[in-house]
mmCIF file of C-alpha atoms (C1' of nucleotides) in Angstrom:
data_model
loop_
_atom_site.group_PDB
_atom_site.id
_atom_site.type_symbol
_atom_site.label_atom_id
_atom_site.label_comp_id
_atom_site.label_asym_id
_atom_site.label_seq_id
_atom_site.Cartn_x
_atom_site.Cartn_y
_atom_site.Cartn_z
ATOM 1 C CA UNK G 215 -21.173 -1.586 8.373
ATOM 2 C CA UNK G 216 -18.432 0.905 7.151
ATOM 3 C CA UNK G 217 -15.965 2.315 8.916
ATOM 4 C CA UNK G 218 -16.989 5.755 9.791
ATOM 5 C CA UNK G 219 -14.771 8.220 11.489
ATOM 6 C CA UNK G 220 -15.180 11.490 9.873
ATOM 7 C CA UNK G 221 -12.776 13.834 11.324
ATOM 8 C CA UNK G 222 -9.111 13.393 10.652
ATOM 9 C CA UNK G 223 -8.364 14.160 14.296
ATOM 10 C CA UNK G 224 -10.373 11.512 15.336
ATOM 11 C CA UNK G 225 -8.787 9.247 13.096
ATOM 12 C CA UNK G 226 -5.286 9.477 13.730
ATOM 13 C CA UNK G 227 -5.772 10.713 17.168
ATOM 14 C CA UNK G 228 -3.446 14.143 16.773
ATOM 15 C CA UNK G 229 -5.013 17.510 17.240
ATOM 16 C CA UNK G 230 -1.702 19.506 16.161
ATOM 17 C CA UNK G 231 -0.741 19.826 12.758
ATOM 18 C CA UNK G 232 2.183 22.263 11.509
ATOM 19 C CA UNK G 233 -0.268 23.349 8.687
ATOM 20 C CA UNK G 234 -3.294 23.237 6.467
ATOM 21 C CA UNK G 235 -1.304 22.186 4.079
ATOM 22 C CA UNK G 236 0.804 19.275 5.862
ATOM 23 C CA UNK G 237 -3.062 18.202 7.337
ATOM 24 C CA UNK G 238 -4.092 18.291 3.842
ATOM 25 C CA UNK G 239 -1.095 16.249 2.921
ATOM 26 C CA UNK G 240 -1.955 13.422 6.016
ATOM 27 C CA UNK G 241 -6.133 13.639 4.499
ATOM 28 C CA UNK G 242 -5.262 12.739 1.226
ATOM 29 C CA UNK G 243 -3.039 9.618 2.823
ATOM 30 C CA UNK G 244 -5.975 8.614 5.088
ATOM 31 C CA UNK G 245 -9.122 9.372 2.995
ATOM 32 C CA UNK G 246 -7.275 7.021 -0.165
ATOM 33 C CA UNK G 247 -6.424 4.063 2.812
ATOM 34 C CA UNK G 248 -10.415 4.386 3.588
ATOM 35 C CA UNK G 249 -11.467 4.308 0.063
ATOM 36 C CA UNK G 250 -9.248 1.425 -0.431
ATOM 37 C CA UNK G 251 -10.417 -0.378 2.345
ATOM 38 C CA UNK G 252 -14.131 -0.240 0.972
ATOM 39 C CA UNK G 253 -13.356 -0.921 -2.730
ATOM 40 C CA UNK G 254 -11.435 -4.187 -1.301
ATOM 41 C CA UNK G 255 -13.959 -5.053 0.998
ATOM 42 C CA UNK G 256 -16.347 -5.661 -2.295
ATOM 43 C CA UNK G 257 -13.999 -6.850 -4.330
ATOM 44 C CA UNK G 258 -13.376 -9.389 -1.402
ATOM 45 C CA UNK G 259 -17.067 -11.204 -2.923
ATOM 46 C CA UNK G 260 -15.496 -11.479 -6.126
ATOM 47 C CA UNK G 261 -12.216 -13.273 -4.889
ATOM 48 C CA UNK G 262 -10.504 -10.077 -6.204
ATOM 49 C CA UNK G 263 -7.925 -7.467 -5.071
ATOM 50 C CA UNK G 264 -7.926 -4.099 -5.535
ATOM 51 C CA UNK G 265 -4.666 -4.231 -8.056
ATOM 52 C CA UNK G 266 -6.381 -7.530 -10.028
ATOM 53 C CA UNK G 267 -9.234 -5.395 -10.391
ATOM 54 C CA UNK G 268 -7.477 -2.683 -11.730
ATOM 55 C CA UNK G 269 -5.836 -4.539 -14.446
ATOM 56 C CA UNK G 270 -8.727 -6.092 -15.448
ATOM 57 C CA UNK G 271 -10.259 -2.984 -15.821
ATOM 58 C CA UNK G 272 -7.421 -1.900 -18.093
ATOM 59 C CA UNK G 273 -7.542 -4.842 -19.925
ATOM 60 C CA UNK G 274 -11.687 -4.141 -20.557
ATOM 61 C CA UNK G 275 -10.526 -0.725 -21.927
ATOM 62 C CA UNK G 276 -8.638 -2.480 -25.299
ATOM 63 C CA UNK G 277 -10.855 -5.954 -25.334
ATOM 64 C CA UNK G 278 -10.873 -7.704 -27.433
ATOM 65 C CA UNK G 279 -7.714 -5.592 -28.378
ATOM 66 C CA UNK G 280 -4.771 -7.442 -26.372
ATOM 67 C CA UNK G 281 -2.322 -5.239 -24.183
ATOM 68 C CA UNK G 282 1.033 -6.013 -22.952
ATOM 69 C CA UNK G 283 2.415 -5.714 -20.182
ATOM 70 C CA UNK G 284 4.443 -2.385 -20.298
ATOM 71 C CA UNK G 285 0.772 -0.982 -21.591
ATOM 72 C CA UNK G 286 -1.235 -2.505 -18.895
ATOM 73 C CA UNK G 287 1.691 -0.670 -16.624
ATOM 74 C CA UNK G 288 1.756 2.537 -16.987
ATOM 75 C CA UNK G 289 -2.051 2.659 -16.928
ATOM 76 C CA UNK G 290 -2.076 1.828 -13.301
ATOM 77 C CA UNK G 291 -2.908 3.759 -10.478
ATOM 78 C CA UNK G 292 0.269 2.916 -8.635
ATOM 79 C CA UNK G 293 3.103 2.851 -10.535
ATOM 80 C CA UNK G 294 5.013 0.371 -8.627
ATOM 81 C CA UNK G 295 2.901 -2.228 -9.110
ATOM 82 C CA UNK G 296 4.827 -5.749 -10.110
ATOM 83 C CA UNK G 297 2.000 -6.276 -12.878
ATOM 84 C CA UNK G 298 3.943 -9.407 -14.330
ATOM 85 C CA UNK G 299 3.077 -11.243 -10.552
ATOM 86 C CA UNK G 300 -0.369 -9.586 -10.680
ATOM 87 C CA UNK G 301 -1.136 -11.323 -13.521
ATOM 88 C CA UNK G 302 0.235 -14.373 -12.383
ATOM 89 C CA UNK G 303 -2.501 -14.833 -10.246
ATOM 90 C CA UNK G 304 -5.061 -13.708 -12.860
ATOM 91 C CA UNK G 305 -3.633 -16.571 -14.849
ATOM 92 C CA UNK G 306 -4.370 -18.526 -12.334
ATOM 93 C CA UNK G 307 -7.516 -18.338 -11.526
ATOM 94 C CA UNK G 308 -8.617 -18.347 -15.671
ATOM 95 C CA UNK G 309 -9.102 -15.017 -15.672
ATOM 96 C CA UNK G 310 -6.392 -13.518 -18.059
ATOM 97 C CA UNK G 311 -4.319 -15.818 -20.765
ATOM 98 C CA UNK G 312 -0.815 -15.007 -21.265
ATOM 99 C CA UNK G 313 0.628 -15.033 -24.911
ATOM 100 C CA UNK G 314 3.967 -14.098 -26.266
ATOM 101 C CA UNK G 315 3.886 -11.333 -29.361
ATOM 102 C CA UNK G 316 4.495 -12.126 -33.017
ATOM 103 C CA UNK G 317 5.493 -9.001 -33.661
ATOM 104 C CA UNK G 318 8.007 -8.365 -30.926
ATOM 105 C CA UNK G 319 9.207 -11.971 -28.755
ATOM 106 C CA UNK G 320 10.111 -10.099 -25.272
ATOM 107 C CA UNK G 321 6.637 -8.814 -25.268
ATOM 108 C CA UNK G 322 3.487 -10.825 -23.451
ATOM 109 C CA UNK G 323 0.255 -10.152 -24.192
ATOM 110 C CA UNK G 324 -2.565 -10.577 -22.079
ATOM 111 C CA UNK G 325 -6.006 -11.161 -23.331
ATOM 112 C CA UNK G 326 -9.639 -11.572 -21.094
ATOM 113 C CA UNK G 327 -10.977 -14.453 -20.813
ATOM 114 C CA UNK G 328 -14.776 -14.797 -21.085
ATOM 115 C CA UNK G 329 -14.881 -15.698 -17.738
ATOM 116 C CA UNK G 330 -12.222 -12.581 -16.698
ATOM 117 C CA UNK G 331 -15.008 -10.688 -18.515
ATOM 118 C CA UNK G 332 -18.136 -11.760 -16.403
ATOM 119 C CA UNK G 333 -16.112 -11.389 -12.839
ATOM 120 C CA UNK G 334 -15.059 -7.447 -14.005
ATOM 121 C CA UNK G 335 -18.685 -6.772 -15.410
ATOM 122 C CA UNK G 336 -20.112 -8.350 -11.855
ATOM 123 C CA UNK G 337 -17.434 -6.450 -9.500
ATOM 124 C CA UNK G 338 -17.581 -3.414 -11.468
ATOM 125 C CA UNK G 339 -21.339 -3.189 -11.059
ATOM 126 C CA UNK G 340 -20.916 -4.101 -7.572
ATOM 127 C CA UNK G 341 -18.211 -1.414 -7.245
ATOM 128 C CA UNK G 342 -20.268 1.731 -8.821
ATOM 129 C CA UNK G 343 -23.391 0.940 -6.271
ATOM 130 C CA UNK G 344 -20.801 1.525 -3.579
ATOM 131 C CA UNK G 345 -19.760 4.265 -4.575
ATOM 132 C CA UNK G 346 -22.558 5.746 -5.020
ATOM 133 C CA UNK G 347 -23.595 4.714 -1.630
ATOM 134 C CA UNK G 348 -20.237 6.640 0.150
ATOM 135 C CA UNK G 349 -19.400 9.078 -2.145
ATOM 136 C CA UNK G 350 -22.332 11.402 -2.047
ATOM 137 C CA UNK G 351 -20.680 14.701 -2.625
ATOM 138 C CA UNK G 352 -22.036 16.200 -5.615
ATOM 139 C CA UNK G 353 -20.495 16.832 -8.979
ATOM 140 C CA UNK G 354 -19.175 20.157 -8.200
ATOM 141 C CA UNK G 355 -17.482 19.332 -4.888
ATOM 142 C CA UNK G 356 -16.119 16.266 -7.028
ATOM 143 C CA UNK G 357 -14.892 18.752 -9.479
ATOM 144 C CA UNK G 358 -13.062 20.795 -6.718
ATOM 145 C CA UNK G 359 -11.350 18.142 -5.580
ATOM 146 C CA UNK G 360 -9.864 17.089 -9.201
ATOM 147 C CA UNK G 361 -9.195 20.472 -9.755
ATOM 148 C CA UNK G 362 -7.168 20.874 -6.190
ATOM 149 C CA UNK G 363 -5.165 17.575 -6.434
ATOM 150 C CA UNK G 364 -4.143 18.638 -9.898
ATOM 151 C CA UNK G 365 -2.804 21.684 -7.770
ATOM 152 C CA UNK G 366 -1.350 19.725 -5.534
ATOM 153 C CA UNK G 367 0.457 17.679 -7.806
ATOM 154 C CA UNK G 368 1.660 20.412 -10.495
ATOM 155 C CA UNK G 369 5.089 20.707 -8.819
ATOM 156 C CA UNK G 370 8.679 19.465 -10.018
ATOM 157 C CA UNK G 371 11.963 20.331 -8.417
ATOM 158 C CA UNK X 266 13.819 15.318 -10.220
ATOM 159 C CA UNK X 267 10.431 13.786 -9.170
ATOM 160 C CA UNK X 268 7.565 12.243 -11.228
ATOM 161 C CA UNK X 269 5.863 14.861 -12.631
ATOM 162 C CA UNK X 270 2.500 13.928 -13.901
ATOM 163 C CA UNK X 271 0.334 16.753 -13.332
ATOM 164 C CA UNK X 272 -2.898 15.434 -15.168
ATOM 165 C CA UNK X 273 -4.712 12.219 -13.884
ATOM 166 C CA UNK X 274 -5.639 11.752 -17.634
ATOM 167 C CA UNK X 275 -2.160 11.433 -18.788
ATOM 168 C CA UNK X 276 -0.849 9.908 -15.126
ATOM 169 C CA UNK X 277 -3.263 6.989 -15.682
ATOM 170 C CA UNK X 278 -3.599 6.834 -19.687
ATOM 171 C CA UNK X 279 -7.534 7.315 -19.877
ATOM 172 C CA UNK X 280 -9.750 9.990 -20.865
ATOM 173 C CA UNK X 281 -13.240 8.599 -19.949
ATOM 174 C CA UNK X 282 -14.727 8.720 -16.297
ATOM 175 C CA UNK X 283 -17.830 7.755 -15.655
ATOM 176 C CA UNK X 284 -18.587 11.234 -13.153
ATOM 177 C CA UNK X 285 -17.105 13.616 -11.473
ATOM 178 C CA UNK X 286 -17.138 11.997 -8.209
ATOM 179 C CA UNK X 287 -15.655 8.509 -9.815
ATOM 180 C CA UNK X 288 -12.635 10.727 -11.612
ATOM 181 C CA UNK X 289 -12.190 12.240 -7.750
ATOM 182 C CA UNK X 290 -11.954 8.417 -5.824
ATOM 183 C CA UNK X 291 -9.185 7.814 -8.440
ATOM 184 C CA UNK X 292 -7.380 11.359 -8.593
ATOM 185 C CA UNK X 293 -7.670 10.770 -4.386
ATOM 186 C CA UNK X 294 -5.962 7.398 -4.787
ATOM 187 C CA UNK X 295 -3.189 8.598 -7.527
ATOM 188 C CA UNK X 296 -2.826 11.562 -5.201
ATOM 189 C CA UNK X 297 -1.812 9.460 -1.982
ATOM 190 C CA UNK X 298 0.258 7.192 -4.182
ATOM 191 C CA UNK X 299 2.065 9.921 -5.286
ATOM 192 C CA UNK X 300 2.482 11.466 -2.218
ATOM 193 C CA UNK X 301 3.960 8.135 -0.456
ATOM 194 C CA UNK X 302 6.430 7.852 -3.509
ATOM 195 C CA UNK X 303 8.250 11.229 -3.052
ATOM 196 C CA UNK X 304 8.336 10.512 0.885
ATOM 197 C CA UNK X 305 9.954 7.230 0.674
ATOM 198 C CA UNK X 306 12.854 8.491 -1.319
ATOM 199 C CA UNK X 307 13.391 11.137 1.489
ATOM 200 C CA UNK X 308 13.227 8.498 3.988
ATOM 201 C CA UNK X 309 15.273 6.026 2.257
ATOM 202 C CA UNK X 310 18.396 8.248 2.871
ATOM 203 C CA UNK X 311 17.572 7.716 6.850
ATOM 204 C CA UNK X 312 16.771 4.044 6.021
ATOM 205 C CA UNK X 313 13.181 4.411 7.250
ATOM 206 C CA UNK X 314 10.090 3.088 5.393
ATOM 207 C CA UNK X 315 7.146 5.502 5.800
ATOM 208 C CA UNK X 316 5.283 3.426 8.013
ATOM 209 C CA UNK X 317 8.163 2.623 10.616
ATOM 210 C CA UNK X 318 8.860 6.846 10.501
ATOM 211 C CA UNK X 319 5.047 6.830 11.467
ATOM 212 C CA UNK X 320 5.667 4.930 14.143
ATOM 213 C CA UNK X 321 8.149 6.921 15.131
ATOM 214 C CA UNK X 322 6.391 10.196 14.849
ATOM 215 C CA UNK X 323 3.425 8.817 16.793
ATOM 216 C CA UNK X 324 5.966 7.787 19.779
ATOM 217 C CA UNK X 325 7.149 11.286 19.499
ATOM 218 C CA UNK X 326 4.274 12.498 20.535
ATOM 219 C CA UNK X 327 3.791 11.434 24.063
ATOM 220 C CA UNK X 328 7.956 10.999 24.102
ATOM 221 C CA UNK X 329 9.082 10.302 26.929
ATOM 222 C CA UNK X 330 6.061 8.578 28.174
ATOM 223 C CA UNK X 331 5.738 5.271 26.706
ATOM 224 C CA UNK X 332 2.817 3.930 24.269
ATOM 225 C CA UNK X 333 1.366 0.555 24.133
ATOM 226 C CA UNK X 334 0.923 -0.982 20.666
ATOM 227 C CA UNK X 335 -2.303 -0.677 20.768
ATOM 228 C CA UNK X 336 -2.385 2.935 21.131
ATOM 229 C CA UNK X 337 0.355 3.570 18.736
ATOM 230 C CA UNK X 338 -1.897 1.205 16.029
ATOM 231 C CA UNK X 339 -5.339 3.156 16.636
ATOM 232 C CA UNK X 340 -2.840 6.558 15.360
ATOM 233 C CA UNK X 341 -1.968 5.135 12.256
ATOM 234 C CA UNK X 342 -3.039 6.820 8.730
ATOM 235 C CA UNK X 343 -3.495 3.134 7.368
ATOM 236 C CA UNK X 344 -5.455 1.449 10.300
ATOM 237 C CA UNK X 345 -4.407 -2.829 8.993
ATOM 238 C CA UNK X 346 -0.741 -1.962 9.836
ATOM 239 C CA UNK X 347 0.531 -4.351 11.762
ATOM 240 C CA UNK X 348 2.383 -2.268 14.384
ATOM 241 C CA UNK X 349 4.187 -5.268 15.990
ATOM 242 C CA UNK X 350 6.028 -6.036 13.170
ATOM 243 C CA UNK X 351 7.045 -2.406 12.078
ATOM 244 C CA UNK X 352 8.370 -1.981 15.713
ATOM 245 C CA UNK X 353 10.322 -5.013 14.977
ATOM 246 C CA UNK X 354 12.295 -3.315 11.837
ATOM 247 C CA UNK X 355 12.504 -0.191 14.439
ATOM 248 C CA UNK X 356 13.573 -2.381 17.321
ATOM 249 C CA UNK X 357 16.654 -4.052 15.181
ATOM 250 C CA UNK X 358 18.180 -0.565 14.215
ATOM 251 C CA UNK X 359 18.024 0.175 17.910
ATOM 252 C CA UNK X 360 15.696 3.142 17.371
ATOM 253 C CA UNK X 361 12.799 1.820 19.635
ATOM 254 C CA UNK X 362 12.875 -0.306 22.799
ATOM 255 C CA UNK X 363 10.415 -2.675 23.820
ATOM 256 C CA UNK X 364 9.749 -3.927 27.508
ATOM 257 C CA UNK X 365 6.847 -5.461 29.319
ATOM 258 C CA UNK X 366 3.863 -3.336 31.022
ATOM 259 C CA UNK X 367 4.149 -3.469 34.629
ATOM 260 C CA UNK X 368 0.555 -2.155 34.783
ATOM 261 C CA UNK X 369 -0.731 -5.139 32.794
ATOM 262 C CA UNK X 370 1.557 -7.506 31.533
ATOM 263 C CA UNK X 371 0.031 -8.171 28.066
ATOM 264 C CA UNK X 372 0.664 -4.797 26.975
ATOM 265 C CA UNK X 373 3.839 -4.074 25.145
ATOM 266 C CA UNK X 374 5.723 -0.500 25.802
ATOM 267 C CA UNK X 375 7.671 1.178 23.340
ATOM 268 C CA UNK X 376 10.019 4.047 23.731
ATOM 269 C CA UNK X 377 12.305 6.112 21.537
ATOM 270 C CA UNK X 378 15.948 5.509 22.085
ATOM 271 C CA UNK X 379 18.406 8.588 21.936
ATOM 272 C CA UNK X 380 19.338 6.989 18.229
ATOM 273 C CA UNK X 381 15.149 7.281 17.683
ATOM 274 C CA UNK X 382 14.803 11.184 18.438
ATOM 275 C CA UNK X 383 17.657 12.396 16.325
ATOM 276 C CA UNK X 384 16.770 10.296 13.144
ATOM 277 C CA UNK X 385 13.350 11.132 13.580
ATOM 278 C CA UNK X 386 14.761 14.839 13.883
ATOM 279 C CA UNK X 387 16.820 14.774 11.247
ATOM 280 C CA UNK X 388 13.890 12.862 8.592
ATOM 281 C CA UNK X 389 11.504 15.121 10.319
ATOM 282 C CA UNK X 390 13.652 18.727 8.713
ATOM 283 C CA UNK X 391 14.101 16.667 5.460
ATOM 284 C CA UNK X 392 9.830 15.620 5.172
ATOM 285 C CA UNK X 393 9.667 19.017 6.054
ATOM 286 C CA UNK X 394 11.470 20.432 3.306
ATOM 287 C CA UNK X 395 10.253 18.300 0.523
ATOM 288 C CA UNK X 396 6.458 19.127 1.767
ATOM 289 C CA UNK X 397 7.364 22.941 1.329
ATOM 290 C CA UNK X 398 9.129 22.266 -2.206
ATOM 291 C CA UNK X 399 6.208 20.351 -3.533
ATOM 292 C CA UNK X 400 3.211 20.873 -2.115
ATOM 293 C CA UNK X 401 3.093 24.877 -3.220
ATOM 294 C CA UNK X 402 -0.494 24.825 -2.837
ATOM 295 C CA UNK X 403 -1.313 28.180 -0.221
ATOM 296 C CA UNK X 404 -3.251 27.353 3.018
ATOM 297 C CA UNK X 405 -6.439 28.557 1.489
ATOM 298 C CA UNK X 406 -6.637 25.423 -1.346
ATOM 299 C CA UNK X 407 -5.094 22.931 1.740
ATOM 300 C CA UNK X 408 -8.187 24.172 3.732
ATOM 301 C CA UNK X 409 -10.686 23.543 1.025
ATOM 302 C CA UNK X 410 -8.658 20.606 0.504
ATOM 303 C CA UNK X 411 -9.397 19.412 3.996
ATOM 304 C CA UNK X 412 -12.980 20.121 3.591
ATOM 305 C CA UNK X 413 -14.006 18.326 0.919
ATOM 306 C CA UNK X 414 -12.082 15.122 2.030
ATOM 307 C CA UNK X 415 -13.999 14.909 5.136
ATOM 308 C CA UNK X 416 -17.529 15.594 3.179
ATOM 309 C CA UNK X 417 -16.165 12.450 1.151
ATOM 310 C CA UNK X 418 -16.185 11.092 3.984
ATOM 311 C CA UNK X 419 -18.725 11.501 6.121
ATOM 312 C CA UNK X 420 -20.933 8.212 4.935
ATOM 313 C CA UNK X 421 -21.695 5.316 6.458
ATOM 314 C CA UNK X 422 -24.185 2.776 5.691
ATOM 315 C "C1'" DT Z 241 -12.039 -19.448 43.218
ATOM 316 C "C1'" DT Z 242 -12.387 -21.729 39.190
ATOM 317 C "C1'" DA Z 243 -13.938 -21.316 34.504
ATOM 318 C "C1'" DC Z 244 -14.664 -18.646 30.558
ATOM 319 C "C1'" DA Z 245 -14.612 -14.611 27.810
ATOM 320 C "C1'" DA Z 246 -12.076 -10.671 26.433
ATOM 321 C "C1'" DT Z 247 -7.889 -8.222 25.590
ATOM 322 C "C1'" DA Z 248 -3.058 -7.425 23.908
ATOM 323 C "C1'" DC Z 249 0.241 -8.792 21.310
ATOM 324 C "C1'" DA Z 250 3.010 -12.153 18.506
ATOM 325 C "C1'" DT Z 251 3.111 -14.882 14.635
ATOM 326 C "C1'" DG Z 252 1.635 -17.108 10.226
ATOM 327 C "C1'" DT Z 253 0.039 -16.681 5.285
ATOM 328 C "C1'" DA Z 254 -1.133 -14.719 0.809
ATOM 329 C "C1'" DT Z 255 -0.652 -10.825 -1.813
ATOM 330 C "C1'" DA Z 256 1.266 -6.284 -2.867
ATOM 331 C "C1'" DT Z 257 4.944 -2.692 -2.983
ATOM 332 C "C1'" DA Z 258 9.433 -1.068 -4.069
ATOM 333 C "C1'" DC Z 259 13.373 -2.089 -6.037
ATOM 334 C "C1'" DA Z 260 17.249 -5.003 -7.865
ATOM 335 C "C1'" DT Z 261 18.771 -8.470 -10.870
ATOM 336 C "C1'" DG Z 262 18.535 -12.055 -14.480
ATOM 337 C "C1'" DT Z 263 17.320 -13.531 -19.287
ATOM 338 C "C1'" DA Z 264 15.699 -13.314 -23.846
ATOM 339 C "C1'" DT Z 265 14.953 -10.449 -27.766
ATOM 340 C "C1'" DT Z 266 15.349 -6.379 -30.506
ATOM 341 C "C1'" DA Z 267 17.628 -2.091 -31.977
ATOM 342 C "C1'" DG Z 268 21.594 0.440 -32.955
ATOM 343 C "C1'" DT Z 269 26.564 1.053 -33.984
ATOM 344 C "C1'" DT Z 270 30.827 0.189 -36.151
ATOM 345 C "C1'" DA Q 160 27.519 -9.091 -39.768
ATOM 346 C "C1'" DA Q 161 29.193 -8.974 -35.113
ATOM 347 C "C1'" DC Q 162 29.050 -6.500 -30.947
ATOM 348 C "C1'" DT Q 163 26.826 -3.627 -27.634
ATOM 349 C "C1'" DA Q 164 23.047 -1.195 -25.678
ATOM 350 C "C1'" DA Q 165 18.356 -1.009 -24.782
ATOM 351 C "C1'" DT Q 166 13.925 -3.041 -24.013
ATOM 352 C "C1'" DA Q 167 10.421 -6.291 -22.016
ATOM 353 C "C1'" DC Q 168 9.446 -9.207 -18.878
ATOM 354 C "C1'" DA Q 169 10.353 -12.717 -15.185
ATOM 355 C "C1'" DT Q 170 12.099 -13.462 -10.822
ATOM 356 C "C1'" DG Q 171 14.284 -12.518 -6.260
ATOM 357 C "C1'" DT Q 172 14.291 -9.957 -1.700
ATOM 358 C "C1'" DA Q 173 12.816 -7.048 2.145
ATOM 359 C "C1'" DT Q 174 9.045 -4.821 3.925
ATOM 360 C "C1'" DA Q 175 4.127 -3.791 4.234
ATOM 361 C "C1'" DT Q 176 -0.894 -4.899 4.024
ATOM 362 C "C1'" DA Q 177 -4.849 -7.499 5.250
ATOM 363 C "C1'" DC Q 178 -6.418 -10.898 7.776
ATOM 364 C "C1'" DA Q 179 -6.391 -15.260 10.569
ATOM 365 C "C1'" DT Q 180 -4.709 -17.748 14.360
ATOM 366 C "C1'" DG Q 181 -1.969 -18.669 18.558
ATOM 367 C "C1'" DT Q 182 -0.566 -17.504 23.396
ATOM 368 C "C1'" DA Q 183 -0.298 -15.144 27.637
ATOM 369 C "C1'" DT Q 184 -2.698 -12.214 30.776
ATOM 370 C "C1'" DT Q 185 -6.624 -9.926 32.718
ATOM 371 C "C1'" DG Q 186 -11.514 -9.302 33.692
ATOM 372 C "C1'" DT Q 187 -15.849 -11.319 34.877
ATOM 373 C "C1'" DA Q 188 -19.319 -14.363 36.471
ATOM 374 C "C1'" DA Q 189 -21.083 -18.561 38.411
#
DNA sequence: TTACAATACATGTATATACATGTATTAGTT
DNA sequence: AACTAATACATGTATATACATGTATTGTAA
């Protein structure tokens, strides 16, 4: 069972908003807290979180290639993320090994595991089905919304 | 100056996406994340987090009748807040006040103090601002915005 | 009316976020 | 070459998230 509440007035309860944009601006906060609600909910099975996923993920895009840390970083969806304590618990659980560079000592480098490799392959599999069950707008309307966040985000002051 | 990543390609490092619709859950998620960052820093200068100046919002809404916890919780954009404990951060800086339900003495009351309303004022004009500076996107793309987020969605399972 | 379930909130725990600081190593400058 | 700045990461702190559990109060049913 998902949690369904479609309109973003029933959500939050609030009928009044000062604009479509400012709306827009409180849907874009609310529909990423539901996705990541449902993404963590499977990754729950897999004894993952939604950040240890995603740097496993990033890891996948290099292996066997290793990545350091700065690398593995900037690749993330939130920038703020402490990835040194993310993969701290990785490490723990055998799913990333931590090495420090030849080429440059400060550096760590982070490798899969084969074991790191059969939990992402499993999650992400179990990921993409649920997607596909939630997410069935269609490619265009997908489209429209990458081409209106871009919009939203193409301002500096 | 504010991060200014206007492609999710080059905000996120990676060029391959395995539809539409998959590039859209994580442009939605880099979106919000983005978002959140450039509000906090507006916030800071008040010494609010974004999720005690939603609590504060909320209780402007029925100010000066009080709300229960459990109604300011079920207003929330990210529904696992744990309300008690933000009112706690609220309650120390003597912008909230908390006192027993006479109705039914479980329930917990909050109101705004004087101290409450103007900093939520004053962070109110400032959000207010920084919305209008960068989010330049007219009414028409917020609408469509709004739209499509709510076909996203409208799925259950 | 007593017992039990449900409700409302407080509190505890593990992890994450956001940011500051500490430490080792490398790069750059004189 | 010695000194300083910059870089990379680890670690510390306050708050938040996500969820579990504890405690007081209310509702309900025998």
């Amino acid at each position: 069972m998902y949690i369904c509440i479609v309109k973003l007035e029933q959500a939050i309860q609030s009928t009044k908003f000062k604009s479509e944009v400012q709306k827009a601006g409180l849907n874009i906060l609310y529909t990423a807290w539901w996705l990541k609600t449902v993404m963590s909910r499977e990754l729950k099975e897999f004894g993952l979180t939604h950040e240890q996923y995603n740097v496993l993920r990033i890891l996948k895009g290099k292996h066997p290639e290793l990545m350091c840390v700065k690398d593995i970083a900037c690749r993330m969806i939130e920038k703020s993320s402490n990835v040194p304590r993310i993969i701290d618990r990785l490490e723990i659980k055998k799913l990333v090994k931590r090495a420090t560079s030849e080429a440059d000592k400060r550096e760590t480098v982070i490798s899969l595991t084969q074991s790191g490799v059969a939990v992402l392959e499993a999650s992400t599999k179990a990921l993409n089905a649920i997607y596909d069950e939630i997410m069935t707008i269609s490619e265009e309307d997908a489209s429209s919304i990458n081409e209106l966040l871009e919009k939203v985000r193409e301002n500096e002051s």
